[in-house]
PDB file of C-alpha atoms and ligand atoms in Angstrom:
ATOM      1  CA  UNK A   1     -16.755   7.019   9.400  1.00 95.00           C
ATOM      2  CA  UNK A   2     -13.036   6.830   7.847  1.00 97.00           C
ATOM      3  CA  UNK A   3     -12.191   4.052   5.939  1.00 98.00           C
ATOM      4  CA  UNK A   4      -9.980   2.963   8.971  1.00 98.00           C
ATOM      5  CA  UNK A   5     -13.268   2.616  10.913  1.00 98.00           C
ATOM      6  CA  UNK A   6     -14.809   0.860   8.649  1.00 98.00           C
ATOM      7  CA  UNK A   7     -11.872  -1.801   8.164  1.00 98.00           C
ATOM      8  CA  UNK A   8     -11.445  -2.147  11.565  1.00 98.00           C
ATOM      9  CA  UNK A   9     -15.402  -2.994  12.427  1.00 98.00           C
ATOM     10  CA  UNK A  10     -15.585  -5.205   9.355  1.00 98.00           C
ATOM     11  CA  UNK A  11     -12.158  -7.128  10.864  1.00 98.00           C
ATOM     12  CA  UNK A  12     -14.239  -7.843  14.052  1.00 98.00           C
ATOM     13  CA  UNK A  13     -16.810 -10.123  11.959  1.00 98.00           C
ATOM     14  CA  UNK A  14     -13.664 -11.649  10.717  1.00 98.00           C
ATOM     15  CA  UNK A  15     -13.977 -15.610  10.864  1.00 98.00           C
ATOM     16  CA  UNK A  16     -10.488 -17.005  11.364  1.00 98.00           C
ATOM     17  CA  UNK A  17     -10.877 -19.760  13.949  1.00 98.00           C
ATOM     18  CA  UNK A  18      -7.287 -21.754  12.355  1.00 98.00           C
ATOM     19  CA  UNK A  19      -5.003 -18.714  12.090  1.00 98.00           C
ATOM     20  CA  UNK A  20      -6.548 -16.207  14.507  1.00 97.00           C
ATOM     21  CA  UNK A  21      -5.535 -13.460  12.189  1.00 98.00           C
ATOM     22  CA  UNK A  22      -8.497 -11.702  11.197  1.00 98.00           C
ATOM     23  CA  UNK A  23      -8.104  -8.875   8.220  1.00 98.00           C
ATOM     24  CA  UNK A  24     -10.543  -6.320   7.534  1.00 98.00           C
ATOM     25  CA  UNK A  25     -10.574  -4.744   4.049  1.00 98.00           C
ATOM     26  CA  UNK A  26     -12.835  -1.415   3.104  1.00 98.00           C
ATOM     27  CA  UNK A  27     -12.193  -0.165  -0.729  1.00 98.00           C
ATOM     28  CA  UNK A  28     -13.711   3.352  -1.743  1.00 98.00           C
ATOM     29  CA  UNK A  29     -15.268   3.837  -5.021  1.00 98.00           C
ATOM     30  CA  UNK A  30     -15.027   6.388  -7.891  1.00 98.00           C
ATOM     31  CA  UNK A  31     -18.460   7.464  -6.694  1.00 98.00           C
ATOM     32  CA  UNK A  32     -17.780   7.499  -3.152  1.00 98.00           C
ATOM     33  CA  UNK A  33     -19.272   4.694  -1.895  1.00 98.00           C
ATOM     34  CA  UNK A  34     -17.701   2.133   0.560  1.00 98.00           C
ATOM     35  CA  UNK A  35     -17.244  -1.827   0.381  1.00 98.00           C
ATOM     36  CA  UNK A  36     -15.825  -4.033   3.502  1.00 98.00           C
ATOM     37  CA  UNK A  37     -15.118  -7.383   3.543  1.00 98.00           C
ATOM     38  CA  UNK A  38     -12.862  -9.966   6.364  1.00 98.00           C
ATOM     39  CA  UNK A  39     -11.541 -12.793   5.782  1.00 98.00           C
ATOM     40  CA  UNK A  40     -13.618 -16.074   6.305  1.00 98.00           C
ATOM     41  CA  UNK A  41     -11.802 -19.222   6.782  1.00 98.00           C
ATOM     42  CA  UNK A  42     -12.965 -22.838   6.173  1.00 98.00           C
ATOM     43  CA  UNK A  43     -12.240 -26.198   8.010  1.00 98.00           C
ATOM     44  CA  UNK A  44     -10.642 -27.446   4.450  1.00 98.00           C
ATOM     45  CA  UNK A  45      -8.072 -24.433   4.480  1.00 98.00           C
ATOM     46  CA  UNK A  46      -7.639 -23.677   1.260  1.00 98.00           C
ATOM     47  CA  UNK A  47     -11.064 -22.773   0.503  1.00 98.00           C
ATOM     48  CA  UNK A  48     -10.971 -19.790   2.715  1.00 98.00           C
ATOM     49  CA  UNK A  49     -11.078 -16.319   1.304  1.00 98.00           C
ATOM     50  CA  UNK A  50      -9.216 -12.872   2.231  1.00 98.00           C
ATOM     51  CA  UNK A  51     -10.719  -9.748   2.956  1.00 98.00           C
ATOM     52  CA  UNK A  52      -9.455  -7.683   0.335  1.00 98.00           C
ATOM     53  CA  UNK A  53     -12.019 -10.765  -1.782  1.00 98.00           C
ATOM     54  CA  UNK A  54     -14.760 -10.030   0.110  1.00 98.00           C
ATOM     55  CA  UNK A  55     -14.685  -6.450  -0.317  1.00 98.00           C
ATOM     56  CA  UNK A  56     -13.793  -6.516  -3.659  1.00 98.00           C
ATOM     57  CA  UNK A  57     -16.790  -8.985  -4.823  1.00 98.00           C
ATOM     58  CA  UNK A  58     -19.263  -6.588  -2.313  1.00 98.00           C
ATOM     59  CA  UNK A  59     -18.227  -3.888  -4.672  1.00 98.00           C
ATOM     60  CA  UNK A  60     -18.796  -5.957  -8.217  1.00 98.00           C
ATOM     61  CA  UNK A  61     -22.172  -7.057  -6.698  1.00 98.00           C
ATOM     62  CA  UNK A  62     -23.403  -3.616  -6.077  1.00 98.00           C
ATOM     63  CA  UNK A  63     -22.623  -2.760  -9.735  1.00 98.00           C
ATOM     64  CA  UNK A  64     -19.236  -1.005  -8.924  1.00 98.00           C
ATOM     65  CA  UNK A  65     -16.259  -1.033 -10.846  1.00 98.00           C
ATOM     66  CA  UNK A  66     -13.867   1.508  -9.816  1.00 98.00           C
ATOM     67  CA  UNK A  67     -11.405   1.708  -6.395  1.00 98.00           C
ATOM     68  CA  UNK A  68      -9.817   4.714  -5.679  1.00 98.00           C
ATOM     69  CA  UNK A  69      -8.733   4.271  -2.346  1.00 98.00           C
ATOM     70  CA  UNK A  70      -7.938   0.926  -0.249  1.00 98.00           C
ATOM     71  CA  UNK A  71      -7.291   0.638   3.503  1.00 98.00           C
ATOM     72  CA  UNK A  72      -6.519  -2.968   5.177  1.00 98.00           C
ATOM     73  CA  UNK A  73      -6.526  -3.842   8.838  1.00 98.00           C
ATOM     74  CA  UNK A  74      -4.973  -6.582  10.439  1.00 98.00           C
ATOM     75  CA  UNK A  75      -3.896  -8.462  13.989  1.00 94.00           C
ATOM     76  CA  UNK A  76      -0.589  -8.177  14.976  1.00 91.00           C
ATOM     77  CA  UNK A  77       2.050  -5.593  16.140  1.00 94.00           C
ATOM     78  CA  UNK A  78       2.678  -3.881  12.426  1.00 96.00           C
ATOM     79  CA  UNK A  79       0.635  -3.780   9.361  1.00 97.00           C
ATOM     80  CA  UNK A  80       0.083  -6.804   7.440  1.00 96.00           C
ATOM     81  CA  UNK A  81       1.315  -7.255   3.840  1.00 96.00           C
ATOM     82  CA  UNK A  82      -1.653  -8.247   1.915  1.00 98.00           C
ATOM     83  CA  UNK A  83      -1.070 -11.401  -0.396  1.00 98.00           C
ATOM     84  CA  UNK A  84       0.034 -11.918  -4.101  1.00 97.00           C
ATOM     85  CA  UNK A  85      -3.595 -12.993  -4.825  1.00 97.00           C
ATOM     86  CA  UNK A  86      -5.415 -10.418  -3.220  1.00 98.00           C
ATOM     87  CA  UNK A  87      -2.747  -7.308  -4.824  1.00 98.00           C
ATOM     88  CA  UNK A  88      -3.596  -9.218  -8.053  1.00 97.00           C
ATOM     89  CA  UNK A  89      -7.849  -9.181  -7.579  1.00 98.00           C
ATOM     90  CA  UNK A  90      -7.333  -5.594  -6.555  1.00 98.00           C
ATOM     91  CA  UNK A  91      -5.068  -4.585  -9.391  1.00 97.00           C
ATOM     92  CA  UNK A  92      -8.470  -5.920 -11.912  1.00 97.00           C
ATOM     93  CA  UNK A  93     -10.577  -2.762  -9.992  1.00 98.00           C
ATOM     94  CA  UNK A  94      -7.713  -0.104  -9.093  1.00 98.00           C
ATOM     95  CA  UNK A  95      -5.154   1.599 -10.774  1.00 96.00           C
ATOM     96  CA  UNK A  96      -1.165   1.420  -9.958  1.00 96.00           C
ATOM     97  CA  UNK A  97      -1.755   4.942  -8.268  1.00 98.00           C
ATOM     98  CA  UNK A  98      -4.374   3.881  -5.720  1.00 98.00           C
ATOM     99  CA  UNK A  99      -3.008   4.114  -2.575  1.00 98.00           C
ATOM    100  CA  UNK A 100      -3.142   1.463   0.175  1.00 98.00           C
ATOM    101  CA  UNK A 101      -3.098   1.795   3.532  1.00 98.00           C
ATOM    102  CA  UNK A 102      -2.059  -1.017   5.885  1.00 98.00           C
ATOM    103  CA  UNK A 103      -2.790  -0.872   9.669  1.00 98.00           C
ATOM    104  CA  UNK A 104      -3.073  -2.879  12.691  1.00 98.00           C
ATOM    105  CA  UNK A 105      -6.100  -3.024  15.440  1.00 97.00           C
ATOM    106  CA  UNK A 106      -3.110  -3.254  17.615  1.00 96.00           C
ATOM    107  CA  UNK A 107      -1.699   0.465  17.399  1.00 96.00           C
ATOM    108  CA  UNK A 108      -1.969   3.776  15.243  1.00 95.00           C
ATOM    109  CA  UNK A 109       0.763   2.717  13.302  1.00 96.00           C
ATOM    110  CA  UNK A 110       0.478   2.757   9.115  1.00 98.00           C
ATOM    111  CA  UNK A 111       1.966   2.125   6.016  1.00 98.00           C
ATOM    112  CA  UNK A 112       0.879   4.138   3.296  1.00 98.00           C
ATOM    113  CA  UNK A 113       2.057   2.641  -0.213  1.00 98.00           C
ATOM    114  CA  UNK A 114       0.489   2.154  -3.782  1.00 98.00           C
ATOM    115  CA  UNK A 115      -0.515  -0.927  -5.905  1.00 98.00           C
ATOM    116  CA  UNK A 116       2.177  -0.266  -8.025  1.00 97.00           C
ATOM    117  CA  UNK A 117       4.664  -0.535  -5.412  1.00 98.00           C
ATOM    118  CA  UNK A 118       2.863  -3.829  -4.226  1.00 98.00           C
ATOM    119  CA  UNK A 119       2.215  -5.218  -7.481  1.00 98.00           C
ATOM    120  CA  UNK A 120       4.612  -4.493  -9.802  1.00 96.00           C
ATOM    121  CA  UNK A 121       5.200  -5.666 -13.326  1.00 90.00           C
ATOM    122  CA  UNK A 122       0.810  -6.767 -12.250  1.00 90.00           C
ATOM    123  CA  UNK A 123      -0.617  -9.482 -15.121  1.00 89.00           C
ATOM    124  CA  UNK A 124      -3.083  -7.299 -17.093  1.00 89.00           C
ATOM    125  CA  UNK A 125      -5.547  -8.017 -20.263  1.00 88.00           C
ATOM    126  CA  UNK A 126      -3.182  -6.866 -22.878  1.00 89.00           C
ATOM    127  CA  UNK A 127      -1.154  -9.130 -22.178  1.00 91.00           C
ATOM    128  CA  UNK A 128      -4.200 -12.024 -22.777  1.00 90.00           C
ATOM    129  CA  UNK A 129      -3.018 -11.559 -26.519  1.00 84.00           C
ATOM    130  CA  UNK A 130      -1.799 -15.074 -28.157  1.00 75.00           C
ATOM    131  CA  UNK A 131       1.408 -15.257 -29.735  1.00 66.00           C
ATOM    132  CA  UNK A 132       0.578 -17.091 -33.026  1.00 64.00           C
TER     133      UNK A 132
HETATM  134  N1  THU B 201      -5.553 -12.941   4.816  1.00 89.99           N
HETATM  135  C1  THU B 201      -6.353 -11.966   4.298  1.00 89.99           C
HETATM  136  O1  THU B 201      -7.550 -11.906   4.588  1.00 89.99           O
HETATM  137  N2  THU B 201      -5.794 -11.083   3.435  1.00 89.99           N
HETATM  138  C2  THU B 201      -4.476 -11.073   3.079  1.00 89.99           C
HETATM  139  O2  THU B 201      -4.086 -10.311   2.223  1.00 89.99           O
HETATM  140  C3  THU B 201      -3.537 -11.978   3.750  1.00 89.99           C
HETATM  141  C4  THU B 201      -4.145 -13.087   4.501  1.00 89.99           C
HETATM  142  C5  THU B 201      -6.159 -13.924   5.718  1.00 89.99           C
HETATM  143  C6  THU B 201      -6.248 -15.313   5.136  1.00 89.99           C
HETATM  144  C7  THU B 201      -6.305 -16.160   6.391  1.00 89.99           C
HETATM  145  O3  THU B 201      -7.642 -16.248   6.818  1.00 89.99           O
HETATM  146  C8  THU B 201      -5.516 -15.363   7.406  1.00 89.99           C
HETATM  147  O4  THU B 201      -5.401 -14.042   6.903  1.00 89.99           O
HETATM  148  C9  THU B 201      -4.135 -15.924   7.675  1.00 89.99           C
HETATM  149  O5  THU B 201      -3.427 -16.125   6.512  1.00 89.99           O
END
């Protein structure tokens, strides 16, 4: 299966009964493996959680550290931007040159880009230094 097929099945176990916008997310690893997650939404919004989450914490859980390719489905007519939060949680597993593709179940239509060009100038542990 491509990563595009395994977004796209995880997106239909998507649980997004507010929006309606369900998001699949599958990350490959260094070692090859693949980790899906969709978004899961809660009756007090704000403690529902992205896709790109899911996957990412399926990934930690299984003992894996390193993403080397990302692929992220969505509803709608063109690929969905994933959010500040999620480029930021994906930036602690993946390097700047990882690239990300963003698709729709709606079409064939892509956007290839990198985490660099989504998250640049990204927050990372050097910068956890204290100025004193
Ligand atoms: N969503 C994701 O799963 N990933 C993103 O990067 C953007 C937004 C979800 C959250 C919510 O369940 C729905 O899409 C609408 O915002």
């Amino acid at each position: 299966m491509t990563l595009r097929e395994i977004a796209v099945k995880v997106h239909a176990h998507a649980y997004a009964p507010y929006s309606q916008f369900k998001v699949g997310a599958a990350i490959r690893t260094r070692s090859g493996r693949v980790f899906s997650g969709c978004n899961v939404e809660n009756v007090a919004y704000p403690e529902g959680t992205c896709a790109e989450a899911g996957a990412v914490a399926a990934m930690v859980a299984a003992g894996e550290r390193e993403v080397v390719e990302i692929y992220i489905v969505s509803d709608g007519p063109k690929p969905a931007s994933p959010c500040g939060g999620c480029r930021q949680k994906l930036a602690e597993f993946a390097r700047g040159e990882v690239v990300v593709t963003l698709g729709t179940t709606h079409n064939s239509a892509e956007v290839r880009t990198l985490l660099s060009e989504l998250l640049p100038g990204a927050f990372t542990s050097d910068q956890l230094e204290k100025n004193d």
